[in-house]
Amino acid sequence: MAAKLDLAERISYLSTSSIQTKDLDGDYTNAVTPNLEGGALRAGEAPELFSKQFIGLFAQYAGLGLIYGTIPSTVYPFLTVYLNMEGSATVSASALLAIPLSLKVFIGMVTDNFPILGHRRRPYMILGWTLCAISLFIMGVMPMPEPYFVKPEYRKMLKVSELIDGAKYIVLMMLAALGYITAVVASDGMLVEYAQREPEAVRGRTQASVYSVRTMFMVLANIILALGMNGKEYGGDWSKGMSFANVMLLLAIFCVPIITITWFFVQEERFERPNFKAYIESLWEAIQTRPFYQVVAFNFLANLFNNQSYVAAGPIQIFWVKATNLNYNLSHIIGNLVFVIMLTVTGKYGLQWNWRWILGGTAFSIVCIDAVFSMITVWDVFRNQWFWLGGPIVENVPYAMQFIVATFVVVELAGNGNEAACYGLLTTVMNLSQPFAATFTKLINSNFDVWNKDIMTDTHHVRTQVTYTILISYACKIFSLVFLVLLPPQKAATQELKRTGRSSKIMGTITIFYCSFALVWSIMTNLLAIFESTQCLAITGGCHNN
């Protein structure tokens, strides 16, 4: 939940000559990259916004925003409501859609090392969007099964053994996800190349621009779901609406111009296939450097604690505030618009703000805002669906600032030749911390009476139990600020750390070990959560004993 970050003293938009790093006396000296104009990290002219090559890059993130904003959000209205699939099956859908995110680093290594016809970005973008379009098209033209029940109130009368099998849809959605993740990993590599050509004083403008485009198209996805799939067969209030097949076909059609724009607008220099052994050695050397393993540790540990939540959030929304699906999607639309505005503001005015102060201030503001909305609702001081949904809308202000700062750090660390792998590794680490956090959340909350049947009773005891779980999540979020010491405060300090920081094989080995363990853990727990026989194992979070 987000409150507007109040910086008493903002660091002004500095010229290159004023960017400094600390010398031995504690004062700052010039820290720009030698021989590159304006402190750029890479030779070459920075492309202008809305130039031909930027339009090609914008198209990638527009497609990502629309499709990534739509497909995962269809799990509830289509698989759960329309097909009446049991919970273990819908969990499998969400798990399979998330698995490609954990493979970004490996996809990045492929795009970095195996150019197609001399190009290592554009062909993979086209292949990714083609796979995505084919998967979406198949879902769009497949005969739609009849909705399993006509009225929602009949659902309790159905037998689980008679449910329609939606496995074919899950597999196709997973393939579509693999497609757009492949395309965006290649795009991330090109994004890093463009961003590193920018002068130090304005570096970060590129990320702010492309992620603003992505979020605007996520708003469009929310509109499609809110207004299109709001028929009664999808749990909505309207008598008619778009079908799931219509939405998938619409997305498939949207992929066609993206492929065309990619072919004609994305520009990159021809690239000879590198020596893979030398590439791995250079990546290993990068991981051993202090700024790299230090920032990886920050991303993993800080996100592990910051992602702690409480399991009662969903039941509260259903049973206490009675939020409708339409209003839930509308709140996402407003929230994404706020997110875009804050990305733009941060990209324009916040390029030189202290990263530690931004993350610390926003994390604290999120806790404070969430506490107001949550406690008033939990203790029935005032219960209203828009009051409850308003909290996450406001939280998009600090969340946007946290998100864009994370991309700033990645650009500073990525090296020449391994951009996609570095970007993929650093973002993968952030993704890998989430299943750990979710598992701990379930394990902690399993000791409290905060499950659906408890929430429905709405007793003083249950409200107290919910409050305990909320306070535990807040304590974890505040504790995550301890790891801010691992994050360099700004771009100049990051570059100084790159030049002066020592390498450590021990720390590099430890980094690879816990990242590999987290990756295996993420995939394993997601796969175990698919099967009913293993769904309640402790490592998947367990189940509530009724």
PDB file of C-alpha atoms in Angstrom, residues 4-124:
ATOM      1  CA  LYS A   4       3.345   9.548  -1.264  1.00  0.00           C
ATOM      2  CA  LEU A   5       6.995   9.627  -0.289  1.00  0.00           C
ATOM      3  CA  ASP A   6       7.797  12.934   1.374  1.00  0.00           C
ATOM      4  CA  LEU A   7      11.453  13.758   0.775  1.00  0.00           C
ATOM      5  CA  ALA A   8      12.362  16.814   2.794  1.00  0.00           C
ATOM      6  CA  GLU A   9      15.450  17.371   0.731  1.00  0.00           C
ATOM      7  CA  ARG A  10      15.408  15.943  -2.784  1.00  0.00           C
ATOM      8  CA  ILE A  11      18.690  15.577  -4.557  1.00  0.00           C
ATOM      9  CA  SER A  12      18.462  17.934  -7.523  1.00  0.00           C
ATOM     10  CA  TYR A  13      18.754  16.955 -11.151  1.00  0.00           C
ATOM     11  CA  LEU A  14      22.544  17.133 -11.366  1.00  0.00           C
ATOM     12  CA  SER A  15      24.772  17.851 -14.296  1.00  0.00           C
ATOM     13  CA  THR A  16      27.465  15.337 -15.102  1.00  0.00           C
ATOM     14  CA  SER A  17      30.241  17.483 -13.741  1.00  0.00           C
ATOM     15  CA  SER A  18      28.685  17.470 -10.292  1.00  0.00           C
ATOM     16  CA  ILE A  19      28.446  13.692  -9.941  1.00  0.00           C
ATOM     17  CA  GLN A  20      31.065  12.604  -7.472  1.00  0.00           C
ATOM     18  CA  THR A  21      32.275   9.639  -5.466  1.00  0.00           C
ATOM     19  CA  LYS A  22      34.025   9.444  -2.136  1.00  0.00           C
ATOM     20  CA  ASP A  23      37.747   9.803  -1.924  1.00  0.00           C
ATOM     21  CA  LEU A  24      39.899   8.642   0.983  1.00  0.00           C
ATOM     22  CA  ASP A  25      38.928  11.671   3.050  1.00  0.00           C
ATOM     23  CA  GLY A  26      35.215  10.976   2.706  1.00  0.00           C
ATOM     24  CA  ASP A  27      34.643  13.678   0.108  1.00  0.00           C
ATOM     25  CA  TYR A  28      33.408  12.912  -3.388  1.00  0.00           C
ATOM     26  CA  THR A  29      35.456  12.994  -6.536  1.00  0.00           C
ATOM     27  CA  ASN A  30      34.530  12.502 -10.158  1.00  0.00           C
ATOM     28  CA  ALA A  31      33.108   9.045 -10.793  1.00  0.00           C
ATOM     29  CA  VAL A  32      32.104   9.056 -14.425  1.00  0.00           C
ATOM     30  CA  THR A  33      33.286   6.297 -16.692  1.00  0.00           C
ATOM     31  CA  PRO A  34      36.586   7.298 -18.298  1.00  0.00           C
ATOM     32  CA  ASN A  35      36.620   8.316 -21.974  1.00  0.00           C
ATOM     33  CA  LEU A  36      32.847   8.157 -22.353  1.00  0.00           C
ATOM     34  CA  GLU A  37      30.962  11.393 -22.759  1.00  0.00           C
ATOM     35  CA  GLY A  38      28.761  12.422 -19.846  1.00  0.00           C
ATOM     36  CA  GLY A  39      29.565   9.362 -17.738  1.00  0.00           C
ATOM     37  CA  ALA A  40      27.851   6.865 -20.038  1.00  0.00           C
ATOM     38  CA  LEU A  41      28.586   3.203 -19.331  1.00  0.00           C
ATOM     39  CA  ARG A  42      28.724   2.131 -22.979  1.00  0.00           C
ATOM     40  CA  ALA A  43      30.019   3.698 -26.172  1.00  0.00           C
ATOM     41  CA  GLY A  44      27.464   4.781 -28.747  1.00  0.00           C
ATOM     42  CA  GLU A  45      24.783   7.389 -29.115  1.00  0.00           C
ATOM     43  CA  ALA A  46      21.767   7.079 -26.867  1.00  0.00           C
ATOM     44  CA  PRO A  47      18.652   6.679 -29.047  1.00  0.00           C
ATOM     45  CA  GLU A  48      16.026   9.377 -28.845  1.00  0.00           C
ATOM     46  CA  LEU A  49      12.669   8.561 -27.320  1.00  0.00           C
ATOM     47  CA  PHE A  50      10.089   7.868 -30.061  1.00  0.00           C
ATOM     48  CA  SER A  51      12.846   7.177 -32.584  1.00  0.00           C
ATOM     49  CA  LYS A  52      12.438   4.154 -34.857  1.00  0.00           C
ATOM     50  CA  GLN A  53      14.425   1.809 -32.649  1.00  0.00           C
ATOM     51  CA  PHE A  54      12.629   2.983 -29.515  1.00  0.00           C
ATOM     52  CA  ILE A  55       9.239   2.332 -31.105  1.00  0.00           C
ATOM     53  CA  GLY A  56      10.370  -1.249 -31.643  1.00  0.00           C
ATOM     54  CA  LEU A  57      11.367  -1.534 -27.986  1.00  0.00           C
ATOM     55  CA  PHE A  58       8.145   0.116 -26.788  1.00  0.00           C
ATOM     56  CA  ALA A  59       6.166  -2.470 -28.769  1.00  0.00           C
ATOM     57  CA  GLN A  60       7.760  -5.301 -26.780  1.00  0.00           C
ATOM     58  CA  TYR A  61       6.719  -3.857 -23.433  1.00  0.00           C
ATOM     59  CA  ALA A  62       3.281  -2.895 -24.717  1.00  0.00           C
ATOM     60  CA  GLY A  63       2.709  -6.520 -25.677  1.00  0.00           C
ATOM     61  CA  LEU A  64       4.057  -7.714 -22.349  1.00  0.00           C
ATOM     62  CA  GLY A  65       1.779  -5.348 -20.453  1.00  0.00           C
ATOM     63  CA  LEU A  66      -1.366  -6.436 -22.285  1.00  0.00           C
ATOM     64  CA  ILE A  67      -0.763 -10.185 -22.321  1.00  0.00           C
ATOM     65  CA  TYR A  68       0.949 -10.534 -18.938  1.00  0.00           C
ATOM     66  CA  GLY A  69      -1.785  -8.341 -17.506  1.00  0.00           C
ATOM     67  CA  THR A  70      -4.482 -10.598 -18.959  1.00  0.00           C
ATOM     68  CA  ILE A  71      -3.488 -14.282 -18.973  1.00  0.00           C
ATOM     69  CA  PRO A  72      -2.683 -14.804 -15.253  1.00  0.00           C
ATOM     70  CA  SER A  73      -5.827 -12.866 -14.344  1.00  0.00           C
ATOM     71  CA  THR A  74      -8.064 -15.295 -16.266  1.00  0.00           C
ATOM     72  CA  VAL A  75      -7.313 -18.144 -13.858  1.00  0.00           C
ATOM     73  CA  TYR A  76     -10.138 -17.124 -11.524  1.00  0.00           C
ATOM     74  CA  PRO A  77     -12.963 -16.214 -13.958  1.00  0.00           C
ATOM     75  CA  PHE A  78     -12.267 -19.004 -16.467  1.00  0.00           C
ATOM     76  CA  LEU A  79     -10.699 -21.959 -14.662  1.00  0.00           C
ATOM     77  CA  THR A  80     -12.286 -21.489 -11.245  1.00  0.00           C
ATOM     78  CA  VAL A  81     -15.707 -20.088 -12.128  1.00  0.00           C
ATOM     79  CA  TYR A  82     -16.449 -21.121 -15.724  1.00  0.00           C
ATOM     80  CA  LEU A  83     -14.875 -24.605 -15.642  1.00  0.00           C
ATOM     81  CA  ASN A  84     -15.419 -25.056 -11.897  1.00  0.00           C
ATOM     82  CA  MET A  85     -11.966 -26.606 -11.509  1.00  0.00           C
ATOM     83  CA  GLU A  86     -10.902 -27.613  -8.032  1.00  0.00           C
ATOM     84  CA  GLY A  87      -8.414 -25.481  -6.147  1.00  0.00           C
ATOM     85  CA  SER A  88      -5.423 -27.771  -6.665  1.00  0.00           C
ATOM     86  CA  ALA A  89      -5.848 -27.460 -10.434  1.00  0.00           C
ATOM     87  CA  THR A  90      -6.030 -23.673 -10.407  1.00  0.00           C
ATOM     88  CA  VAL A  91      -2.959 -23.587  -8.163  1.00  0.00           C
ATOM     89  CA  SER A  92      -1.178 -25.626 -10.828  1.00  0.00           C
ATOM     90  CA  ALA A  93      -2.141 -23.060 -13.449  1.00  0.00           C
ATOM     91  CA  SER A  94      -0.693 -20.174 -11.463  1.00  0.00           C
ATOM     92  CA  ALA A  95       2.433 -22.196 -10.683  1.00  0.00           C
ATOM     93  CA  LEU A  96       3.084 -23.106 -14.307  1.00  0.00           C
ATOM     94  CA  LEU A  97       2.550 -19.524 -15.431  1.00  0.00           C
ATOM     95  CA  ALA A  98       5.145 -18.388 -12.890  1.00  0.00           C
ATOM     96  CA  ILE A  99       7.823 -20.949 -13.764  1.00  0.00           C
ATOM     97  CA  PRO A 100       9.104 -19.094 -16.896  1.00  0.00           C
ATOM     98  CA  LEU A 101       9.902 -16.100 -14.672  1.00  0.00           C
ATOM     99  CA  SER A 102      12.383 -18.281 -12.795  1.00  0.00           C
ATOM    100  CA  LEU A 103      14.077 -19.233 -16.064  1.00  0.00           C
ATOM    101  CA  LYS A 104      14.875 -15.705 -17.205  1.00  0.00           C
ATOM    102  CA  VAL A 105      18.575 -16.005 -16.459  1.00  0.00           C
ATOM    103  CA  PHE A 106      18.915 -19.110 -18.638  1.00  0.00           C
ATOM    104  CA  ILE A 107      16.912 -17.580 -21.476  1.00  0.00           C
ATOM    105  CA  GLY A 108      19.177 -14.550 -21.172  1.00  0.00           C
ATOM    106  CA  MET A 109      22.253 -16.749 -21.505  1.00  0.00           C
ATOM    107  CA  VAL A 110      20.841 -18.248 -24.707  1.00  0.00           C
ATOM    108  CA  THR A 111      20.113 -14.849 -26.273  1.00  0.00           C
ATOM    109  CA  ASP A 112      23.557 -13.560 -25.298  1.00  0.00           C
ATOM    110  CA  ASN A 113      25.447 -16.539 -26.727  1.00  0.00           C
ATOM    111  CA  PHE A 114      23.543 -17.970 -29.650  1.00  0.00           C
ATOM    112  CA  PRO A 115      22.750 -15.246 -32.198  1.00  0.00           C
ATOM    113  CA  ILE A 116      20.446 -16.160 -35.072  1.00  0.00           C
ATOM    114  CA  LEU A 117      21.627 -14.842 -38.447  1.00  0.00           C
ATOM    115  CA  GLY A 118      24.022 -12.584 -36.588  1.00  0.00           C
ATOM    116  CA  HIS A 119      21.377 -11.071 -34.299  1.00  0.00           C
ATOM    117  CA  ARG A 120      20.874 -11.980 -30.650  1.00  0.00           C
ATOM    118  CA  ARG A 121      17.802  -9.916 -29.693  1.00  0.00           C
ATOM    119  CA  ARG A 122      15.359  -9.432 -32.573  1.00  0.00           C
ATOM    120  CA  PRO A 123      15.080 -13.117 -33.634  1.00  0.00           C
ATOM    121  CA  TYR A 124      14.308 -14.207 -30.076  1.00  0.00           C
TER     122      TYR A 124
END
